PDB file of C-alpha atoms and ligand atoms in Angstrom:
ATOM      1  CA  MET V 571     -26.008 -35.402  -9.025  1.00  0.00           C
ATOM      2  CA  ARG V 572     -27.601 -37.184 -11.992  1.00  0.00           C
ATOM      3  CA  LEU V 573     -26.380 -40.433 -10.759  1.00  0.00           C
ATOM      4  CA  ARG V 574     -28.137 -39.953  -7.437  1.00  0.00           C
ATOM      5  CA  ARG V 575     -31.216 -39.056  -8.867  1.00  0.00           C
ATOM      6  CA  ILE V 576     -31.323 -42.378 -11.171  1.00  0.00           C
ATOM      7  CA  ALA V 577     -30.602 -44.257  -8.245  1.00  0.00           C
ATOM      8  CA  ALA V 578     -33.395 -42.781  -6.097  1.00  0.00           C
ATOM      9  CA  ALA V 579     -36.027 -43.380  -8.893  1.00  0.00           C
ATOM     10  CA  ASP V 580     -34.779 -46.923  -9.187  1.00  0.00           C
ATOM     11  CA  GLU V 581     -35.437 -47.457  -5.536  1.00  0.00           C
ATOM     12  CA  ALA V 582     -38.671 -45.708  -5.583  1.00  0.00           C
ATOM     13  CA  VAL V 583     -39.913 -47.922  -8.549  1.00  0.00           C
ATOM     14  CA  ALA V 584     -38.443 -50.907  -7.030  1.00  0.00           C
ATOM     15  CA  HIS V 585     -40.404 -50.526  -3.867  1.00  0.00           C
ATOM     16  CA  SER V 586     -43.694 -48.830  -4.980  1.00  0.00           C
ATOM     17  CA  GLN V 587     -46.830 -50.634  -4.487  1.00  0.00           C
ATOM     18  CA  LEU V 588     -48.235 -49.179  -7.565  1.00  0.00           C
ATOM     19  CA  VAL V 589     -45.967 -50.774  -9.766  1.00  0.00           C
ATOM     20  CA  VAL V 590     -46.386 -54.585 -10.346  1.00  0.00           C
ATOM     21  CA  HIS V 591     -43.184 -56.378  -9.894  1.00  0.00           C
ATOM     22  CA  GLU V 592     -42.785 -59.919 -11.652  1.00  0.00           C
ATOM     23  CA  PRO V 593     -45.485 -59.073 -13.696  1.00  0.00           C
ATOM     24  CA  GLU V 594     -45.461 -62.410 -15.404  1.00  0.00           C
ATOM     25  CA  LYS V 595     -46.893 -64.044 -12.469  1.00  0.00           C
ATOM     26  CA  GLN V 596     -49.918 -61.788 -12.924  1.00  0.00           C
ATOM     27  CA  LYS V 597     -50.799 -63.221 -16.538  1.00  0.00           C
ATOM     28  CA  GLY V 598     -54.320 -64.418 -16.713  1.00  0.00           C
ATOM     29  CA  HIS V 599     -55.156 -63.133 -13.224  1.00  0.00           C
ATOM     30  CA  TRP V 600     -54.915 -59.263 -13.958  1.00  0.00           C
ATOM     31  CA  GLN V 601     -58.411 -58.427 -12.373  1.00  0.00           C
ATOM     32  CA  GLU V 602     -57.350 -59.578  -9.130  1.00  0.00           C
ATOM     33  CA  LEU V 603     -55.050 -56.704  -8.520  1.00  0.00           C
ATOM     34  CA  PHE V 604     -57.950 -54.225  -8.807  1.00  0.00           C
ATOM     35  CA  GLU V 605     -60.714 -53.448  -6.670  1.00  0.00           C
ATOM     36  CA  ARG V 606     -63.258 -54.013  -9.208  1.00  0.00           C
ATOM     37  CA  GLY V 607     -63.370 -56.721 -12.272  1.00  0.00           C
ATOM     38  CA  GLN V 608     -63.641 -54.553 -15.278  1.00  0.00           C
ATOM     39  CA  ALA V 609     -61.855 -53.953 -18.737  1.00  0.00           C
ATOM     40  CA  ILE V 610     -58.298 -53.177 -18.857  1.00  0.00           C
ATOM     41  CA  GLU V 611     -56.708 -50.889 -20.920  1.00  0.00           C
ATOM     42  CA  LEU V 612     -52.982 -50.060 -21.241  1.00  0.00           C
ATOM     43  CA  GLU V 613     -50.922 -47.158 -22.305  1.00  0.00           C
ATOM     44  CA  ILE V 614     -47.521 -48.184 -23.953  1.00  0.00           C
ATOM     45  CA  GLY V 615     -44.627 -45.674 -23.395  1.00  0.00           C
ATOM     46  CA  MET V 616     -46.601 -43.406 -20.838  1.00  0.00           C
ATOM     47  CA  GLY V 617     -43.484 -41.241 -20.077  1.00  0.00           C
ATOM     48  CA  LYS V 618     -44.284 -39.165 -17.063  1.00  0.00           C
ATOM     49  CA  GLY V 619     -48.045 -40.290 -16.982  1.00  0.00           C
ATOM     50  CA  ARG V 620     -50.335 -37.487 -17.353  1.00  0.00           C
ATOM     51  CA  PHE V 621     -52.548 -39.247 -19.773  1.00  0.00           C
ATOM     52  CA  ILE V 622     -52.814 -42.497 -17.958  1.00  0.00           C
ATOM     53  CA  ILE V 623     -53.388 -40.698 -14.796  1.00  0.00           C
ATOM     54  CA  ASP V 624     -56.068 -38.284 -16.164  1.00  0.00           C
ATOM     55  CA  MET V 625     -57.778 -41.292 -17.965  1.00  0.00           C
ATOM     56  CA  ALA V 626     -57.929 -43.399 -14.501  1.00  0.00           C
ATOM     57  CA  ARG V 627     -59.320 -40.399 -12.853  1.00  0.00           C
ATOM     58  CA  LEU V 628     -62.201 -39.758 -15.388  1.00  0.00           C
ATOM     59  CA  HIS V 629     -62.965 -43.306 -15.989  1.00  0.00           C
ATOM     60  CA  PRO V 630     -63.140 -45.257 -12.766  1.00  0.00           C
ATOM     61  CA  GLU V 631     -65.141 -48.010 -14.703  1.00  0.00           C
ATOM     62  CA  ILE V 632     -62.093 -49.073 -16.384  1.00  0.00           C
ATOM     63  CA  ASN V 633     -58.868 -50.517 -14.937  1.00  0.00           C
ATOM     64  CA  TYR V 634     -55.469 -48.971 -16.573  1.00  0.00           C
ATOM     65  CA  VAL V 635     -52.030 -50.247 -16.748  1.00  0.00           C
ATOM     66  CA  GLY V 636     -49.164 -47.457 -17.443  1.00  0.00           C
ATOM     67  CA  ILE V 637     -46.259 -48.979 -19.164  1.00  0.00           C
ATOM     68  CA  GLU V 638     -42.876 -47.403 -19.315  1.00  0.00           C
ATOM     69  CA  ARG V 639     -39.504 -49.027 -19.562  1.00  0.00           C
ATOM     70  CA  TYR V 640     -37.310 -46.204 -17.843  1.00  0.00           C
ATOM     71  CA  PRO V 641     -37.527 -46.057 -14.079  1.00  0.00           C
ATOM     72  CA  SER V 642     -36.324 -42.356 -14.020  1.00  0.00           C
ATOM     73  CA  VAL V 643     -39.392 -41.595 -16.330  1.00  0.00           C
ATOM     74  CA  LEU V 644     -41.801 -43.602 -14.335  1.00  0.00           C
ATOM     75  CA  TYR V 645     -40.630 -42.139 -11.085  1.00  0.00           C
ATOM     76  CA  ARG V 646     -42.193 -38.877 -12.372  1.00  0.00           C
ATOM     77  CA  ALA V 647     -45.474 -40.476 -12.691  1.00  0.00           C
ATOM     78  CA  LEU V 648     -45.401 -42.008  -9.297  1.00  0.00           C
ATOM     79  CA  GLN V 649     -44.361 -38.597  -7.853  1.00  0.00           C
ATOM     80  CA  LYS V 650     -47.695 -37.398  -9.603  1.00  0.00           C
ATOM     81  CA  MET V 651     -49.575 -40.169  -7.619  1.00  0.00           C
ATOM     82  CA  GLU V 652     -48.115 -39.163  -4.365  1.00  0.00           C
ATOM     83  CA  ALA V 653     -49.317 -35.704  -4.976  1.00  0.00           C
ATOM     84  CA  LEU V 654     -52.862 -36.899  -5.589  1.00  0.00           C
ATOM     85  CA  GLU V 655     -52.763 -39.259  -2.619  1.00  0.00           C
ATOM     86  CA  ARG V 656     -51.835 -36.341  -0.283  1.00  0.00           C
ATOM     87  CA  GLU V 657     -54.876 -34.360  -1.618  1.00  0.00           C
ATOM     88  CA  GLY V 658     -57.051 -37.679  -1.337  1.00  0.00           C
ATOM     89  CA  GLN V 659     -57.538 -37.844  -5.185  1.00  0.00           C
ATOM     90  CA  MET V 660     -55.498 -40.655  -6.135  1.00  0.00           C
ATOM     91  CA  PRO V 661     -57.262 -43.155  -8.543  1.00  0.00           C
ATOM     92  CA  LEU V 662     -57.304 -46.764  -7.422  1.00  0.00           C
ATOM     93  CA  ASN V 663     -57.906 -48.438 -10.715  1.00  0.00           C
ATOM     94  CA  LEU V 664     -54.258 -47.710 -12.053  1.00  0.00           C
ATOM     95  CA  ARG V 665     -51.095 -49.658 -11.741  1.00  0.00           C
ATOM     96  CA  PHE V 666     -47.629 -49.375 -13.606  1.00  0.00           C
ATOM     97  CA  LEU V 667     -45.181 -51.769 -15.358  1.00  0.00           C
ATOM     98  CA  CYS V 668     -41.535 -50.765 -15.746  1.00  0.00           C
ATOM     99  CA  ILE V 669     -40.870 -53.290 -18.630  1.00  0.00           C
ATOM    100  CA  ASP V 670     -40.013 -53.098 -22.424  1.00  0.00           C
ATOM    101  CA  ALA V 671     -43.186 -53.608 -24.184  1.00  0.00           C
ATOM    102  CA  ARG V 672     -41.560 -56.368 -26.148  1.00  0.00           C
ATOM    103  CA  GLU V 673     -42.471 -58.578 -23.036  1.00  0.00           C
ATOM    104  CA  LEU V 674     -46.321 -58.010 -23.208  1.00  0.00           C
ATOM    105  CA  PRO V 675     -47.360 -61.729 -24.665  1.00  0.00           C
ATOM    106  CA  ASP V 676     -45.525 -62.914 -21.433  1.00  0.00           C
ATOM    107  CA  ILE V 677     -47.493 -60.805 -19.123  1.00  0.00           C
ATOM    108  CA  PHE V 678     -50.997 -60.717 -20.323  1.00  0.00           C
ATOM    109  CA  ALA V 679     -53.162 -63.654 -21.252  1.00  0.00           C
ATOM    110  CA  PRO V 680     -54.984 -63.947 -24.747  1.00  0.00           C
ATOM    111  CA  GLY V 681     -57.732 -61.527 -24.541  1.00  0.00           C
ATOM    112  CA  GLU V 682     -57.006 -59.890 -21.313  1.00  0.00           C
ATOM    113  CA  VAL V 683     -56.702 -56.311 -22.673  1.00  0.00           C
ATOM    114  CA  GLU V 684     -59.471 -54.252 -24.322  1.00  0.00           C
ATOM    115  CA  CYS V 685     -57.511 -51.328 -25.480  1.00  0.00           C
ATOM    116  CA  ILE V 686     -53.994 -50.315 -25.999  1.00  0.00           C
ATOM    117  CA  TYR V 687     -52.993 -46.712 -26.171  1.00  0.00           C
ATOM    118  CA  LEU V 688     -49.872 -45.567 -28.034  1.00  0.00           C
ATOM    119  CA  ASN V 689     -49.341 -41.641 -27.371  1.00  0.00           C
ATOM    120  CA  PHE V 690     -46.191 -40.209 -29.340  1.00  0.00           C
ATOM    121  CA  SER V 691     -44.143 -42.969 -29.367  1.00  0.00           C
ATOM    122  CA  ASP V 692     -40.456 -42.675 -30.313  1.00  0.00           C
ATOM    123  CA  PRO V 693     -40.144 -42.471 -34.144  1.00  0.00           C
ATOM    124  CA  TRP V 694     -36.985 -44.269 -34.535  1.00  0.00           C
ATOM    125  CA  PRO V 695     -36.210 -42.606 -37.913  1.00  0.00           C
ATOM    126  CA  LYS V 696     -33.369 -44.991 -39.128  1.00  0.00           C
ATOM    127  CA  ALA V 697     -34.620 -47.741 -41.227  1.00  0.00           C
ATOM    128  CA  ARG V 698     -32.455 -50.236 -39.368  1.00  0.00           C
ATOM    129  CA  HIS V 699     -34.432 -49.614 -36.140  1.00  0.00           C
ATOM    130  CA  ALA V 700     -37.830 -49.714 -37.742  1.00  0.00           C
ATOM    131  CA  ASN V 701     -38.614 -52.839 -35.573  1.00  0.00           C
ATOM    132  CA  ARG V 702     -38.296 -50.682 -32.379  1.00  0.00           C
ATOM    133  CA  ARG V 703     -41.106 -48.593 -33.688  1.00  0.00           C
ATOM    134  CA  LEU V 704     -44.497 -49.575 -31.205  1.00  0.00           C
ATOM    135  CA  THR V 705     -46.329 -49.518 -34.514  1.00  0.00           C
ATOM    136  CA  SER V 706     -44.080 -51.846 -36.488  1.00  0.00           C
ATOM    137  CA  GLU V 707     -45.281 -55.493 -37.698  1.00  0.00           C
ATOM    138  CA  GLY V 708     -43.857 -57.319 -34.815  1.00  0.00           C
ATOM    139  CA  PHE V 709     -45.525 -55.174 -32.268  1.00  0.00           C
ATOM    140  CA  PHE V 710     -48.903 -55.384 -33.806  1.00  0.00           C
ATOM    141  CA  ALA V 711     -48.066 -59.315 -33.658  1.00  0.00           C
ATOM    142  CA  ARG V 712     -47.599 -58.991 -29.951  1.00  0.00           C
ATOM    143  CA  TYR V 713     -50.951 -56.701 -29.576  1.00  0.00           C
ATOM    144  CA  ASP V 714     -52.815 -59.415 -31.347  1.00  0.00           C
ATOM    145  CA  GLN V 715     -51.782 -61.943 -28.786  1.00  0.00           C
ATOM    146  CA  ILE V 716     -53.211 -60.012 -25.847  1.00  0.00           C
ATOM    147  CA  LEU V 717     -56.225 -57.976 -27.262  1.00  0.00           C
ATOM    148  CA  ALA V 718     -59.784 -59.018 -26.865  1.00  0.00           C
ATOM    149  CA  GLU V 719     -61.864 -59.834 -29.746  1.00  0.00           C
ATOM    150  CA  GLU V 720     -63.311 -56.411 -29.944  1.00  0.00           C
ATOM    151  CA  GLY V 721     -60.256 -54.901 -28.813  1.00  0.00           C
ATOM    152  CA  ARG V 722     -58.618 -51.708 -30.193  1.00  0.00           C
ATOM    153  CA  ILE V 723     -55.604 -49.894 -30.617  1.00  0.00           C
ATOM    154  CA  GLU V 724     -55.546 -45.878 -30.565  1.00  0.00           C
ATOM    155  CA  PHE V 725     -52.302 -44.030 -31.664  1.00  0.00           C
ATOM    156  CA  LYS V 726     -51.477 -40.415 -31.664  1.00  0.00           C
ATOM    157  CA  THR V 727     -48.611 -38.531 -32.932  1.00  0.00           C
ATOM    158  CA  ASP V 728     -47.488 -35.228 -34.470  1.00  0.00           C
ATOM    159  CA  ASN V 729     -44.832 -37.201 -36.547  1.00  0.00           C
ATOM    160  CA  ARG V 730     -46.237 -37.491 -39.977  1.00  0.00           C
ATOM    161  CA  GLU V 731     -43.572 -39.748 -41.357  1.00  0.00           C
ATOM    162  CA  LEU V 732     -44.015 -42.130 -38.190  1.00  0.00           C
ATOM    163  CA  PHE V 733     -48.059 -41.804 -38.782  1.00  0.00           C
ATOM    164  CA  ASN V 734     -47.640 -42.643 -42.657  1.00  0.00           C
ATOM    165  CA  TYR V 735     -45.485 -45.447 -41.616  1.00  0.00           C
ATOM    166  CA  SER V 736     -47.991 -46.776 -39.089  1.00  0.00           C
ATOM    167  CA  LEU V 737     -51.083 -46.318 -41.515  1.00  0.00           C
ATOM    168  CA  GLU V 738     -48.793 -48.753 -44.053  1.00  0.00           C
ATOM    169  CA  THR V 739     -48.060 -51.349 -41.239  1.00  0.00           C
ATOM    170  CA  ALA V 740     -51.732 -51.356 -39.939  1.00  0.00           C
ATOM    171  CA  ALA V 741     -53.085 -51.662 -43.458  1.00  0.00           C
ATOM    172  CA  ALA V 742     -50.761 -54.759 -44.137  1.00  0.00           C
ATOM    173  CA  SER V 743     -51.394 -56.366 -40.593  1.00  0.00           C
ATOM    174  CA  PRO V 744     -53.416 -59.551 -40.921  1.00  0.00           C
ATOM    175  CA  ALA V 745     -54.824 -59.012 -37.627  1.00  0.00           C
ATOM    176  CA  PHE V 746     -56.147 -55.005 -37.657  1.00  0.00           C
ATOM    177  CA  GLN V 747     -57.980 -52.702 -39.781  1.00  0.00           C
ATOM    178  CA  ILE V 748     -57.973 -49.041 -39.745  1.00  0.00           C
ATOM    179  CA  GLU V 749     -61.290 -47.786 -38.421  1.00  0.00           C
ATOM    180  CA  GLU V 750     -60.596 -43.932 -38.158  1.00  0.00           C
ATOM    181  CA  LYS V 751     -57.817 -41.692 -38.883  1.00  0.00           C
ATOM    182  CA  THR V 752     -57.387 -37.965 -38.944  1.00  0.00           C
ATOM    183  CA  TYR V 753     -54.384 -35.554 -39.811  1.00  0.00           C
ATOM    184  CA  ASP V 754     -55.774 -32.757 -37.493  1.00  0.00           C
ATOM    185  CA  LEU V 755     -57.067 -34.220 -34.535  1.00  0.00           C
ATOM    186  CA  HIS V 756     -57.903 -30.971 -32.648  1.00  0.00           C
ATOM    187  CA  ARG V 757     -60.014 -29.783 -35.531  1.00  0.00           C
ATOM    188  CA  ASP V 758     -61.741 -33.171 -35.966  1.00  0.00           C
ATOM    189  CA  GLU V 759     -65.049 -32.805 -33.961  1.00  0.00           C
ATOM    190  CA  LYS V 760     -65.951 -36.527 -33.855  1.00  0.00           C
ATOM    191  CA  MET V 761     -62.387 -37.856 -33.288  1.00  0.00           C
ATOM    192  CA  SER V 762     -61.522 -35.219 -30.558  1.00  0.00           C
ATOM    193  CA  ALA V 763     -64.571 -35.982 -28.526  1.00  0.00           C
ATOM    194  CA  GLY V 764     -63.462 -36.640 -25.229  1.00  0.00           C
ATOM    195  CA  ASN V 765     -59.765 -36.365 -26.037  1.00  0.00           C
ATOM    196  CA  VAL V 766     -57.216 -36.541 -22.980  1.00  0.00           C
ATOM    197  CA  MET V 767     -54.346 -34.704 -23.819  1.00  0.00           C
ATOM    198  CA  THR V 768     -50.601 -36.224 -23.127  1.00  0.00           C
ATOM    199  CA  GLU V 769     -47.669 -34.146 -21.973  1.00  0.00           C
ATOM    200  CA  TYR V 770     -46.284 -34.360 -25.531  1.00  0.00           C
ATOM    201  CA  GLU V 771     -49.424 -33.516 -27.186  1.00  0.00           C
ATOM    202  CA  GLU V 772     -49.612 -30.381 -25.126  1.00  0.00           C
ATOM    203  CA  LYS V 773     -46.090 -29.414 -25.864  1.00  0.00           C
ATOM    204  CA  PHE V 774     -46.279 -29.998 -29.681  1.00  0.00           C
ATOM    205  CA  SER V 775     -49.796 -28.918 -30.394  1.00  0.00           C
ATOM    206  CA  SER V 776     -48.957 -25.601 -28.433  1.00  0.00           C
ATOM    207  CA  LYS V 777     -46.050 -25.036 -30.958  1.00  0.00           C
ATOM    208  CA  GLY V 778     -48.780 -25.375 -33.831  1.00  0.00           C
ATOM    209  CA  ASN V 779     -48.060 -28.778 -34.815  1.00  0.00           C
ATOM    210  CA  PRO V 780     -51.260 -30.831 -36.128  1.00  0.00           C
ATOM    211  CA  ILE V 781     -51.792 -34.102 -34.335  1.00  0.00           C
ATOM    212  CA  CYS V 782     -52.477 -37.105 -36.201  1.00  0.00           C
ATOM    213  CA  LYS V 783     -54.788 -40.028 -34.620  1.00  0.00           C
ATOM    214  CA  MET V 784     -55.660 -43.515 -35.875  1.00  0.00           C
ATOM    215  CA  LEU V 785     -58.041 -46.036 -34.273  1.00  0.00           C
ATOM    216  CA  LEU V 786     -57.512 -49.674 -35.186  1.00  0.00           C
ATOM    217  CA  ARG V 787     -59.913 -52.670 -34.652  1.00  0.00           C
ATOM    218  CA  ARG V 788     -59.569 -56.232 -35.272  1.00  0.00           C
ATOM    219  CA  ARG V 789     -60.185 -57.276 -38.891  1.00  0.00           C
ATOM    220  CA  ARG V 790     -63.727 -58.383 -39.030  1.00  0.00           C
ATOM    221  CA  ASP V 791     -62.678 -61.447 -41.191  1.00  0.00           C
ATOM    222  CA  GLN V 792     -60.652 -62.613 -38.073  1.00  0.00           C
ATOM    223  CA  ARG V 793     -63.521 -62.623 -35.530  1.00  0.00           C
TER     224      ARG V 793
HETATM  225  N1  LIG Z 582     -46.859 -41.156 -24.143  1.00  0.00           N
HETATM  226  C1  LIG Z 582     -46.090 -39.912 -23.524  1.00  0.00           C
HETATM  227  C2  LIG Z 582     -46.511 -38.661 -23.991  1.00  0.00           C
HETATM  228  O1  LIG Z 582     -47.291 -38.682 -25.100  1.00  0.00           O
HETATM  229  O2  LIG Z 582     -46.222 -37.544 -23.533  1.00  0.00           O
HETATM  230  C3  LIG Z 582     -44.446 -40.104 -23.547  1.00  0.00           C
HETATM  231  C4  LIG Z 582     -44.170 -39.834 -25.032  1.00  0.00           C
HETATM  232  S1  LIG Z 582     -42.235 -40.325 -25.145  1.00  0.00           S
HETATM  233  C5  LIG Z 582     -41.893 -39.634 -26.547  1.00  0.00           C
HETATM  234  C6  LIG Z 582     -42.065 -42.094 -25.504  1.00  0.00           C
HETATM  235  C7  LIG Z 582     -41.895 -42.988 -24.173  1.00  0.00           C
HETATM  236  O3  LIG Z 582     -42.073 -44.227 -24.508  1.00  0.00           O
HETATM  237  C8  LIG Z 582     -40.728 -42.894 -23.439  1.00  0.00           C
HETATM  238  O4  LIG Z 582     -40.795 -42.439 -22.096  1.00  0.00           O
HETATM  239  C9  LIG Z 582     -39.885 -44.239 -23.833  1.00  0.00           C
HETATM  240  O5  LIG Z 582     -38.983 -44.550 -22.661  1.00  0.00           O
HETATM  241  C10 LIG Z 582     -41.106 -45.181 -23.855  1.00  0.00           C
HETATM  242  N2  LIG Z 582     -41.044 -46.239 -24.610  1.00  0.00           N
HETATM  243  C11 LIG Z 582     -40.386 -46.381 -25.967  1.00  0.00           C
HETATM  244  N3  LIG Z 582     -40.290 -47.712 -26.171  1.00  0.00           N
HETATM  245  C12 LIG Z 582     -40.808 -48.314 -25.141  1.00  0.00           C
HETATM  246  C13 LIG Z 582     -40.913 -49.880 -25.022  1.00  0.00           C
HETATM  247  N4  LIG Z 582     -40.523 -50.753 -25.981  1.00  0.00           N
HETATM  248  N5  LIG Z 582     -41.443 -50.337 -23.953  1.00  0.00           N
HETATM  249  C14 LIG Z 582     -41.699 -49.326 -23.029  1.00  0.00           C
HETATM  250  N6  LIG Z 582     -41.564 -47.972 -23.134  1.00  0.00           N
HETATM  251  C15 LIG Z 582     -41.065 -47.526 -24.072  1.00  0.00           C
END
């Protein structure tokens, strides 16, 4: 049964017009995919897609790309989009990529992305897996390759260890600086303004876990 479900997800992702296939061919030409030429923002590790779909509906003035490496998970976002399409509510400013985020510099040209959202990224608690964390030095170097001069990174998690590790790697990064941070987003009036919840955020905050958030920008001395 599970295998049949996975095959159905693979098939749906492979044939969906909302998923960008052979995305390397789009490098430097992402604007052409969308109805309007406007800023592009990514969510890396979007899971079932609640955040990026809500963001696309709230912000038609921005183009969004949701990235998820597992077709079985991305499929859930495609199902949400289908439901919205049936109601005539599907946002047209959203596309998906089924890739490992390590490939980002092959897919986006320098400066092509305005913002990267990292929401409840997998913590990879073992030290030997640290370079798989989406806030590791290697990933910050990849983000540096694709983000615009005024580009930013927004990271949310309820995992204190991952958050503190990410503050350290961000502080040591030659490309980015920490502009704002909070250990309790939902009680921080300024940082929670306009906050859009993710699936994991809903789940963990309803259990009483405080949500941490940091906002990073390019180092001023780099500009
Ligand atoms: N962002 C969603 C949320 O907050 O509800 C999902 C969080 S879930 C813990 C993390 C997701 O990131 C998983 O679906 C995982 O497959 C995806 N992911 C982890 N590493 C990734 C990578 N290197 N490239 C693409 N997706 C990745």
